[in-house]
């Protein structure tokens, strides 16, 4: 089970060793160790409540905002311990972007939604620079053509799929190194899902993308590497093709073939 | 039969109709309740409503109309030359009514025989009235007694007619509902419809009451403007009512009062809005659960303190403190009653209004907004300033406006804290007063509801009402225009 060492030579962007997460008295993540390479899409799959979202939220320390959550173990990004006392979670989150399950655009204009991150981090020199950042982020999220004439309108007025792409643009605009996506397509229709998946595929050029998904087809379509979680354990981790065709663990096999979960 | 019997009779009739209707409905489907369109109870309820509601409506209308009609009939028969010199027909007629009621009281107390009322002479009637406990200001006259006897007779007749009508209406309703109470009748829909009408009626009461209040103020204010030029009222900068009997012209300019109201409310809001809002943000975003459960009720206790107690606090503590600490050393006056005193204390009173409502509204902003912002690397304060507060802004503006209307309408704190001197001044350590305080002072004591000095209270009230209305409309406009809506 712990034999999840990398078979390729891609450098590990994120390394986790012996991670434990407790929610109050509940032991939610049990001794998870994983290496996530750069410029790849890594999918976390598993039945509901298996801990995949919890583990995802450890990577940008979003669990810090939950009072009862406690994280133990060692998580490093580029070799730097993100739970070190000297690390400011606020700065970490600027580097590790996150897209949530339900589209959550701020009640602001489309422009202000995308400009939010650059503004709070002071990434733009002037207004023209900011305009450029907003445009390129919206282009990357494949939303520019649809919204370029109504940037001043509220982001909440967009359709569900557009809202989710807006949230991706918002995350991209902050120039992160890692992009975490927590079931980004669960609230979208098939067409919007296809658009977002295409987008995820493009994003891996620049980022290490980690995506939590309930859809095994989606995991198979977009990811290069897949991790299967079950009851807080990381059961199996490896190349997506291999996980889906010849899983080593019987639990993985059962889940993929639809017998558990 | 006295009126108090009517209600129990109606209720009994309704309950009987309920039982009969229910039984009849079940009988119509040979005892198999599943074949009924509605539940058996619905048939019963429908009959109960059909029995009671029309009768109750008739009762309500009749009770209002009866005295008016009787008075008109008696007035038509009353000899005009019997009105005492110096009195009016209306006053004499109210005497008639009192005599008629007095005689009935006497009959009820057993002093006289009810059948004797029609045949009484003056002496008998006067004694009966005295024995019955009715005190007359002037000696009874023949004309008044005749009218009172007529009044009494008509009342008795009307009462009988009413009882008969009521019972007839209730019986017709019951029979009609019973007749319809068969299996295929959609009793549930009928009951639902009745419930809907009931709810509409309840909503209308609130609206109609507001309308009634506005209209009554409007009429009285119009009487005021008949006697006093409106230009003077709205634009004069002097408020000095002369007291009745002493003569001399009153000057009733609203401006000093309005200035006092706005000045004190402004100071109160300057105190209450930042403190309340910051408290709300702390409670909803930073405070731990345990602290919140203790602190929030404690702040809300502030809202439960009667304003007169705040007024005492202003009078004995804050006023002298401000005078000794600021006003006198700075040479700004030596009055303990001041705009500042009232404004500060009123501000404290308003804190819970702002904080409690804002806290609820901020807590209602979805967690997804916070996650989204924090996930982009925003700090907590950035998240609050740029996402949470804008999202909650319409509600916060609402909370502030509620506080503002409380401030504008507040009376007791001003009486005790700011004094009663109508003054146009910028110095916050001077005593001033507000519109509400002057409404009270114009209406208390010996008042004559025909003089402008009294009627001005209604014009003041109306002005205040219009101001708060404009404020609310403005707020609605702002909220609609700048709403940042989340799902």
Short mmCIF file of N, CA and C in Angstrom, two decimals, chain A residues 41-181:
data_model
loop_
_atom_site.label_atom_id
_atom_site.label_comp_id
_atom_site.label_asym_id
_atom_site.label_seq_id
_atom_site.Cartn_x
_atom_site.Cartn_y
_atom_site.Cartn_z
N UNK A 41 -2.12 16.22 -14.05
CA UNK A 41 -3.40 16.26 -13.36
C UNK A 41 -3.48 15.00 -12.52
N UNK A 42 -3.69 15.18 -11.23
CA UNK A 42 -3.81 14.04 -10.32
C UNK A 42 -5.25 13.99 -9.82
N UNK A 43 -5.88 12.83 -9.96
CA UNK A 43 -7.27 12.72 -9.51
C UNK A 43 -7.33 11.97 -8.20
N UNK A 44 -8.16 12.47 -7.27
CA UNK A 44 -8.46 11.74 -6.03
C UNK A 44 -9.86 11.16 -6.20
N UNK A 45 -9.97 9.84 -6.13
CA UNK A 45 -11.30 9.25 -6.22
C UNK A 45 -11.57 8.44 -4.95
N UNK A 46 -12.82 8.05 -4.78
CA UNK A 46 -13.19 7.28 -3.60
C UNK A 46 -14.62 7.58 -3.23
N UNK A 47 -15.22 6.71 -2.41
CA UNK A 47 -16.62 6.93 -2.02
C UNK A 47 -16.77 8.16 -1.14
N UNK A 48 -17.99 8.65 -0.98
CA UNK A 48 -18.26 9.83 -0.16
C UNK A 48 -17.77 9.59 1.25
N UNK A 49 -17.17 10.63 1.84
CA UNK A 49 -16.72 10.53 3.21
C UNK A 49 -15.41 9.77 3.37
N UNK A 50 -14.69 9.51 2.25
CA UNK A 50 -13.45 8.73 2.37
C UNK A 50 -12.27 9.61 2.72
N UNK A 51 -12.45 10.95 2.71
CA UNK A 51 -11.37 11.83 3.13
C UNK A 51 -10.64 12.51 2.01
N UNK A 52 -11.07 12.30 0.76
CA UNK A 52 -10.30 12.90 -0.34
C UNK A 52 -10.37 14.43 -0.32
N UNK A 53 -11.56 14.99 -0.03
CA UNK A 53 -11.66 16.45 0.04
C UNK A 53 -10.88 16.98 1.24
N UNK A 54 -10.95 16.27 2.35
CA UNK A 54 -10.22 16.68 3.54
C UNK A 54 -8.73 16.74 3.24
N UNK A 55 -8.23 15.72 2.55
CA UNK A 55 -6.80 15.72 2.25
C UNK A 55 -6.46 16.87 1.31
N UNK A 56 -7.36 17.13 0.34
CA UNK A 56 -7.13 18.24 -0.58
C UNK A 56 -7.01 19.56 0.19
N UNK A 57 -7.89 19.71 1.18
CA UNK A 57 -7.89 20.96 1.94
C UNK A 57 -6.68 21.09 2.86
N UNK A 58 -5.95 19.98 3.05
CA UNK A 58 -4.70 20.08 3.82
C UNK A 58 -3.63 20.79 3.01
N UNK A 59 -3.72 20.64 1.68
CA UNK A 59 -2.63 21.10 0.84
C UNK A 59 -2.56 22.62 0.78
N UNK A 60 -3.68 23.30 0.96
CA UNK A 60 -3.57 24.76 1.09
C UNK A 60 -3.99 25.24 2.49
N UNK A 61 -3.99 24.34 3.43
CA UNK A 61 -4.28 24.65 4.83
C UNK A 61 -5.65 25.29 5.01
N UNK A 62 -6.62 24.93 4.17
CA UNK A 62 -7.97 25.44 4.39
C UNK A 62 -8.59 24.82 5.63
N UNK A 63 -8.03 23.68 6.06
CA UNK A 63 -8.55 23.08 7.29
C UNK A 63 -8.28 23.95 8.51
N UNK A 64 -7.33 24.89 8.36
CA UNK A 64 -7.06 25.80 9.48
C UNK A 64 -8.28 26.62 9.86
N UNK A 65 -9.18 26.85 8.85
CA UNK A 65 -10.33 27.70 9.14
C UNK A 65 -11.41 26.95 9.90
N UNK A 66 -11.24 25.65 10.06
CA UNK A 66 -12.22 24.88 10.83
C UNK A 66 -11.63 24.64 12.21
N UNK A 67 -12.33 25.11 13.23
CA UNK A 67 -11.74 25.15 14.57
C UNK A 67 -11.39 23.77 15.09
N UNK A 68 -12.21 22.75 14.78
CA UNK A 68 -12.01 21.44 15.41
C UNK A 68 -11.03 20.57 14.62
N UNK A 69 -10.59 21.04 13.44
CA UNK A 69 -9.72 20.19 12.62
C UNK A 69 -8.27 20.28 13.11
N UNK A 70 -7.57 19.13 13.08
CA UNK A 70 -6.17 19.09 13.52
C UNK A 70 -5.40 18.24 12.51
N UNK A 71 -4.29 18.77 12.02
CA UNK A 71 -3.52 18.08 10.99
C UNK A 71 -2.15 17.70 11.57
N UNK A 72 -1.76 16.44 11.39
CA UNK A 72 -0.41 16.00 11.79
C UNK A 72 0.30 15.46 10.57
N UNK A 73 1.63 15.32 10.68
CA UNK A 73 2.39 14.78 9.56
C UNK A 73 3.11 15.88 8.82
N UNK A 74 3.55 15.56 7.63
CA UNK A 74 4.48 16.44 6.94
C UNK A 74 4.00 16.62 5.50
N UNK A 75 3.69 17.85 5.10
CA UNK A 75 3.34 18.12 3.71
C UNK A 75 4.30 19.18 3.19
N UNK A 76 4.98 18.89 2.09
CA UNK A 76 5.94 19.84 1.53
C UNK A 76 5.56 20.20 0.11
N UNK A 77 5.70 21.47 -0.22
CA UNK A 77 5.57 21.90 -1.61
C UNK A 77 6.93 22.43 -2.01
N UNK A 78 7.51 21.89 -3.07
CA UNK A 78 8.88 22.22 -3.48
C UNK A 78 9.85 22.05 -2.31
N UNK A 79 9.61 21.02 -1.52
CA UNK A 79 10.53 20.74 -0.42
C UNK A 79 10.33 21.60 0.81
N UNK A 80 9.38 22.52 0.78
CA UNK A 80 9.19 23.41 1.93
C UNK A 80 7.99 22.97 2.74
N UNK A 81 8.20 22.79 4.03
CA UNK A 81 7.13 22.32 4.90
C UNK A 81 6.05 23.40 5.04
N UNK A 82 4.84 23.09 4.55
CA UNK A 82 3.81 24.14 4.59
C UNK A 82 3.17 24.28 5.95
N UNK A 83 3.42 23.32 6.84
CA UNK A 83 2.87 23.48 8.19
C UNK A 83 3.91 24.03 9.15
N UNK A 84 5.01 24.50 8.60
CA UNK A 84 6.04 25.12 9.44
C UNK A 84 5.47 26.39 10.07
N UNK A 85 5.95 26.70 11.27
CA UNK A 85 5.46 27.89 11.97
C UNK A 85 5.68 29.17 11.16
N UNK A 86 6.78 29.18 10.38
CA UNK A 86 7.11 30.43 9.69
C UNK A 86 6.25 30.65 8.45
N UNK A 87 5.56 29.59 8.02
CA UNK A 87 4.76 29.74 6.80
C UNK A 87 3.44 30.42 7.13
N UNK A 88 3.16 31.46 6.35
CA UNK A 88 1.90 32.18 6.53
C UNK A 88 0.85 31.51 5.64
N UNK A 89 -0.21 30.95 6.22
CA UNK A 89 -1.19 30.26 5.39
C UNK A 89 -1.77 31.16 4.30
N UNK A 90 -1.84 32.46 4.60
CA UNK A 90 -2.39 33.38 3.60
C UNK A 90 -1.51 33.38 2.35
N UNK A 91 -0.19 33.43 2.56
CA UNK A 91 0.71 33.41 1.40
C UNK A 91 0.69 32.06 0.70
N UNK A 92 0.57 31.01 1.51
CA UNK A 92 0.52 29.68 0.93
C UNK A 92 -0.67 29.56 -0.01
N UNK A 93 -1.81 30.09 0.42
CA UNK A 93 -3.02 29.95 -0.38
C UNK A 93 -2.95 30.77 -1.66
N UNK A 94 -2.13 31.82 -1.67
CA UNK A 94 -1.94 32.55 -2.91
C UNK A 94 -1.19 31.68 -3.91
N UNK A 95 -0.34 30.80 -3.38
CA UNK A 95 0.48 29.94 -4.24
C UNK A 95 -0.28 28.68 -4.64
N UNK A 96 -1.22 28.27 -3.79
CA UNK A 96 -1.99 27.05 -4.03
C UNK A 96 -3.46 27.45 -4.20
N UNK A 97 -3.88 27.61 -5.44
CA UNK A 97 -5.24 28.06 -5.69
C UNK A 97 -6.26 26.96 -5.46
N UNK A 98 -7.51 27.35 -5.25
CA UNK A 98 -8.52 26.34 -4.99
C UNK A 98 -9.82 26.69 -5.70
N UNK A 99 -10.43 25.68 -6.30
CA UNK A 99 -11.75 25.84 -6.92
C UNK A 99 -12.70 24.90 -6.20
N UNK A 100 -13.86 25.41 -5.84
CA UNK A 100 -14.74 24.64 -4.96
C UNK A 100 -15.82 23.89 -5.74
N UNK A 101 -16.48 23.03 -4.97
CA UNK A 101 -17.50 22.17 -5.56
C UNK A 101 -18.62 22.98 -6.20
N UNK A 102 -19.16 23.92 -5.42
CA UNK A 102 -20.24 24.74 -5.95
C UNK A 102 -19.62 26.05 -6.43
N UNK A 103 -19.98 26.52 -7.61
CA UNK A 103 -19.44 27.81 -8.04
C UNK A 103 -19.76 28.87 -7.00
N UNK A 104 -18.75 29.62 -6.57
CA UNK A 104 -19.00 30.63 -5.54
C UNK A 104 -18.43 31.98 -5.94
N UNK A 105 -18.90 32.54 -7.05
CA UNK A 105 -18.44 33.88 -7.40
C UNK A 105 -18.84 34.87 -6.32
N UNK A 106 -18.00 35.87 -6.10
CA UNK A 106 -18.35 36.90 -5.13
C UNK A 106 -19.47 37.74 -5.71
N UNK A 107 -20.27 38.36 -4.86
CA UNK A 107 -21.33 39.24 -5.37
C UNK A 107 -20.74 40.55 -5.89
N UNK A 108 -19.87 40.43 -6.88
CA UNK A 108 -19.23 41.61 -7.47
C UNK A 108 -19.32 41.46 -8.98
N UNK A 109 -18.78 42.44 -9.70
CA UNK A 109 -18.79 42.34 -11.16
C UNK A 109 -17.83 41.23 -11.60
N UNK A 110 -17.99 40.80 -12.84
CA UNK A 110 -17.11 39.76 -13.38
C UNK A 110 -15.66 40.22 -13.28
N UNK A 111 -15.43 41.47 -13.65
CA UNK A 111 -14.07 42.01 -13.62
C UNK A 111 -13.51 41.96 -12.20
N UNK A 112 -14.30 42.44 -11.25
CA UNK A 112 -13.82 42.51 -9.87
C UNK A 112 -13.60 41.12 -9.29
N UNK A 113 -14.38 40.15 -9.73
CA UNK A 113 -14.16 38.78 -9.28
C UNK A 113 -12.77 38.30 -9.66
N UNK A 114 -12.40 38.51 -10.93
CA UNK A 114 -11.09 38.03 -11.39
C UNK A 114 -9.97 38.88 -10.81
N UNK A 115 -10.25 40.19 -10.67
CA UNK A 115 -9.20 41.10 -10.19
C UNK A 115 -9.00 40.99 -8.69
N UNK A 116 -9.85 40.22 -8.01
CA UNK A 116 -9.80 40.16 -6.55
C UNK A 116 -8.43 39.72 -6.04
N UNK A 117 -7.97 38.57 -6.55
CA UNK A 117 -6.69 38.05 -6.08
C UNK A 117 -5.53 38.97 -6.42
N UNK A 118 -5.39 39.37 -7.69
CA UNK A 118 -4.30 40.28 -8.04
C UNK A 118 -4.31 41.55 -7.19
N UNK A 119 -5.49 42.05 -6.86
CA UNK A 119 -5.56 43.28 -6.08
C UNK A 119 -5.05 43.05 -4.67
N UNK A 120 -5.52 41.99 -4.01
CA UNK A 120 -5.10 41.82 -2.61
C UNK A 120 -3.64 41.42 -2.52
N UNK A 121 -3.10 40.84 -3.60
CA UNK A 121 -1.67 40.49 -3.53
C UNK A 121 -0.79 41.51 -4.22
N UNK A 122 -1.41 42.58 -4.74
CA UNK A 122 -0.63 43.64 -5.37
C UNK A 122 0.15 43.16 -6.58
N UNK A 123 -0.48 42.33 -7.42
CA UNK A 123 0.25 41.76 -8.55
C UNK A 123 0.30 42.71 -9.73
N UNK A 124 -0.58 43.71 -9.77
CA UNK A 124 -0.63 44.58 -10.94
C UNK A 124 0.01 45.93 -10.63
N UNK A 125 0.76 46.44 -11.61
CA UNK A 125 1.42 47.74 -11.41
C UNK A 125 0.42 48.87 -11.55
N UNK A 126 -0.45 48.77 -12.55
CA UNK A 126 -1.43 49.83 -12.75
C UNK A 126 -2.69 49.21 -13.35
N UNK A 127 -3.61 50.08 -13.69
CA UNK A 127 -4.90 49.63 -14.18
C UNK A 127 -4.76 48.82 -15.47
N UNK A 128 -3.90 49.29 -16.36
CA UNK A 128 -3.74 48.60 -17.64
C UNK A 128 -3.17 47.19 -17.40
N UNK A 129 -2.23 47.10 -16.49
CA UNK A 129 -1.64 45.81 -16.14
C UNK A 129 -2.72 44.86 -15.60
N UNK A 130 -3.58 45.42 -14.72
CA UNK A 130 -4.64 44.62 -14.14
C UNK A 130 -5.61 44.15 -15.22
N UNK A 131 -5.94 45.08 -16.14
CA UNK A 131 -6.81 44.70 -17.25
C UNK A 131 -6.21 43.51 -17.99
N UNK A 132 -4.90 43.57 -18.21
CA UNK A 132 -4.23 42.48 -18.91
C UNK A 132 -4.33 41.16 -18.16
N UNK A 133 -4.10 41.22 -16.84
CA UNK A 133 -4.18 40.00 -16.03
C UNK A 133 -5.59 39.41 -16.09
N UNK A 134 -6.59 40.29 -15.97
CA UNK A 134 -7.97 39.82 -15.98
C UNK A 134 -8.27 39.17 -17.32
N UNK A 135 -7.84 39.83 -18.40
CA UNK A 135 -8.15 39.28 -19.72
C UNK A 135 -7.49 37.92 -19.91
N UNK A 136 -6.21 37.84 -19.56
CA UNK A 136 -5.52 36.57 -19.82
C UNK A 136 -6.09 35.45 -18.95
N UNK A 137 -6.49 35.79 -17.71
CA UNK A 137 -7.09 34.75 -16.85
C UNK A 137 -8.42 34.28 -17.43
N UNK A 138 -9.22 35.23 -17.92
CA UNK A 138 -10.50 34.85 -18.50
C UNK A 138 -10.30 34.05 -19.79
N UNK A 139 -9.26 34.41 -20.56
CA UNK A 139 -8.97 33.64 -21.77
C UNK A 139 -8.55 32.22 -21.40
N UNK A 140 -7.71 32.10 -20.37
CA UNK A 140 -7.26 30.78 -19.96
C UNK A 140 -8.44 29.92 -19.51
N UNK A 141 -9.43 30.58 -18.91
CA UNK A 141 -10.59 29.83 -18.43
C UNK A 141 -11.64 29.68 -19.53
N UNK A 142 -11.28 30.06 -20.76
CA UNK A 142 -12.19 29.92 -21.91
C UNK A 142 -13.50 30.64 -21.68
N UNK A 143 -13.42 31.81 -21.04
CA UNK A 143 -14.63 32.55 -20.73
C UNK A 143 -14.64 33.92 -21.39
N UNK A 144 -13.46 34.35 -21.87
CA UNK A 144 -13.30 35.72 -22.34
C UNK A 144 -14.31 36.08 -23.43
N UNK A 145 -14.43 35.20 -24.42
CA UNK A 145 -15.30 35.54 -25.55
C UNK A 145 -16.75 35.74 -25.08
N UNK A 146 -17.13 34.99 -24.05
CA UNK A 146 -18.53 35.08 -23.61
C UNK A 146 -18.81 36.30 -22.76
N UNK A 147 -17.80 36.81 -22.07
CA UNK A 147 -18.09 37.87 -21.10
C UNK A 147 -17.39 39.19 -21.40
N UNK A 148 -16.62 39.27 -22.50
CA UNK A 148 -15.79 40.47 -22.67
C UNK A 148 -16.62 41.75 -22.79
N UNK A 149 -17.88 41.62 -23.22
CA UNK A 149 -18.70 42.82 -23.37
C UNK A 149 -19.50 43.14 -22.11
N UNK A 150 -19.42 42.30 -21.13
CA UNK A 150 -20.21 42.59 -19.92
C UNK A 150 -19.40 42.35 -18.66
N UNK A 151 -18.17 42.85 -18.67
CA UNK A 151 -17.28 42.66 -17.52
C UNK A 151 -17.81 43.36 -16.28
N UNK A 152 -18.63 44.41 -16.49
CA UNK A 152 -19.10 45.17 -15.33
C UNK A 152 -20.35 44.56 -14.71
N UNK A 153 -20.88 43.51 -15.34
CA UNK A 153 -22.08 42.91 -14.79
C UNK A 153 -21.73 41.91 -13.68
N UNK A 154 -22.69 41.66 -12.79
CA UNK A 154 -22.37 40.78 -11.66
C UNK A 154 -22.03 39.35 -12.09
N UNK A 155 -21.04 38.78 -11.42
CA UNK A 155 -20.64 37.41 -11.72
C UNK A 155 -21.70 36.40 -11.37
N UNK A 156 -22.58 36.79 -10.42
CA UNK A 156 -23.64 35.87 -10.02
C UNK A 156 -24.71 35.73 -11.10
N UNK A 157 -24.67 36.62 -12.11
CA UNK A 157 -25.68 36.55 -13.16
C UNK A 157 -25.34 35.56 -14.26
N UNK A 158 -24.14 34.96 -14.19
CA UNK A 158 -23.74 34.00 -15.22
C UNK A 158 -24.41 32.66 -14.99
N UNK A 159 -24.35 31.80 -16.01
CA UNK A 159 -24.89 30.45 -15.83
C UNK A 159 -23.95 29.64 -14.95
N UNK A 160 -24.41 28.47 -14.50
CA UNK A 160 -23.62 27.67 -13.58
C UNK A 160 -22.23 27.33 -14.12
N UNK A 161 -22.20 26.89 -15.39
CA UNK A 161 -20.92 26.52 -15.98
C UNK A 161 -20.01 27.72 -16.14
N UNK A 162 -20.60 28.86 -16.52
CA UNK A 162 -19.80 30.08 -16.65
C UNK A 162 -19.29 30.53 -15.28
N UNK A 163 -20.14 30.38 -14.27
CA UNK A 163 -19.71 30.76 -12.92
C UNK A 163 -18.50 29.93 -12.49
N UNK A 164 -18.54 28.62 -12.79
CA UNK A 164 -17.44 27.78 -12.37
C UNK A 164 -16.16 28.15 -13.13
N UNK A 165 -16.31 28.47 -14.43
CA UNK A 165 -15.13 28.90 -15.17
C UNK A 165 -14.63 30.25 -14.66
N UNK A 166 -15.59 31.09 -14.22
CA UNK A 166 -15.17 32.36 -13.62
C UNK A 166 -14.35 32.10 -12.36
N UNK A 167 -14.77 31.12 -11.58
CA UNK A 167 -14.04 30.80 -10.35
C UNK A 167 -12.65 30.26 -10.69
N UNK A 168 -12.56 29.51 -11.79
CA UNK A 168 -11.25 29.01 -12.22
C UNK A 168 -10.39 30.19 -12.67
N UNK A 169 -10.98 31.11 -13.44
CA UNK A 169 -10.24 32.30 -13.87
C UNK A 169 -9.76 33.08 -12.66
N UNK A 170 -10.61 33.16 -11.64
CA UNK A 170 -10.28 33.89 -10.43
C UNK A 170 -9.07 33.26 -9.75
N UNK A 171 -9.06 31.91 -9.74
CA UNK A 171 -7.93 31.22 -9.13
C UNK A 171 -6.67 31.38 -9.98
N UNK A 172 -6.83 31.32 -11.31
CA UNK A 172 -5.68 31.41 -12.20
C UNK A 172 -5.06 32.81 -12.14
N UNK A 173 -5.89 33.84 -11.96
CA UNK A 173 -5.41 35.22 -11.97
C UNK A 173 -4.41 35.49 -10.86
N UNK A 174 -4.46 34.70 -9.80
CA UNK A 174 -3.55 34.91 -8.67
C UNK A 174 -2.18 34.29 -8.97
N UNK A 175 -2.01 33.68 -10.14
CA UNK A 175 -0.77 33.05 -10.56
C UNK A 175 -0.28 32.01 -9.56
N UNK A 176 -1.10 30.98 -9.30
CA UNK A 176 -0.69 29.95 -8.36
C UNK A 176 0.28 28.96 -9.01
N UNK A 177 0.85 28.09 -8.20
CA UNK A 177 1.70 27.04 -8.75
C UNK A 177 0.97 25.71 -8.75
N UNK A 178 0.05 25.59 -7.80
CA UNK A 178 -0.73 24.37 -7.69
C UNK A 178 -2.19 24.77 -7.73
N UNK A 179 -3.02 23.98 -8.41
CA UNK A 179 -4.45 24.30 -8.45
C UNK A 179 -5.21 23.10 -7.89
N UNK A 180 -5.96 23.34 -6.80
CA UNK A 180 -6.73 22.27 -6.19
C UNK A 180 -8.19 22.44 -6.62
N UNK A 181 -8.81 21.34 -7.06
CA UNK A 181 -10.20 21.44 -7.49
C UNK A 181 -11.01 20.38 -6.77
#
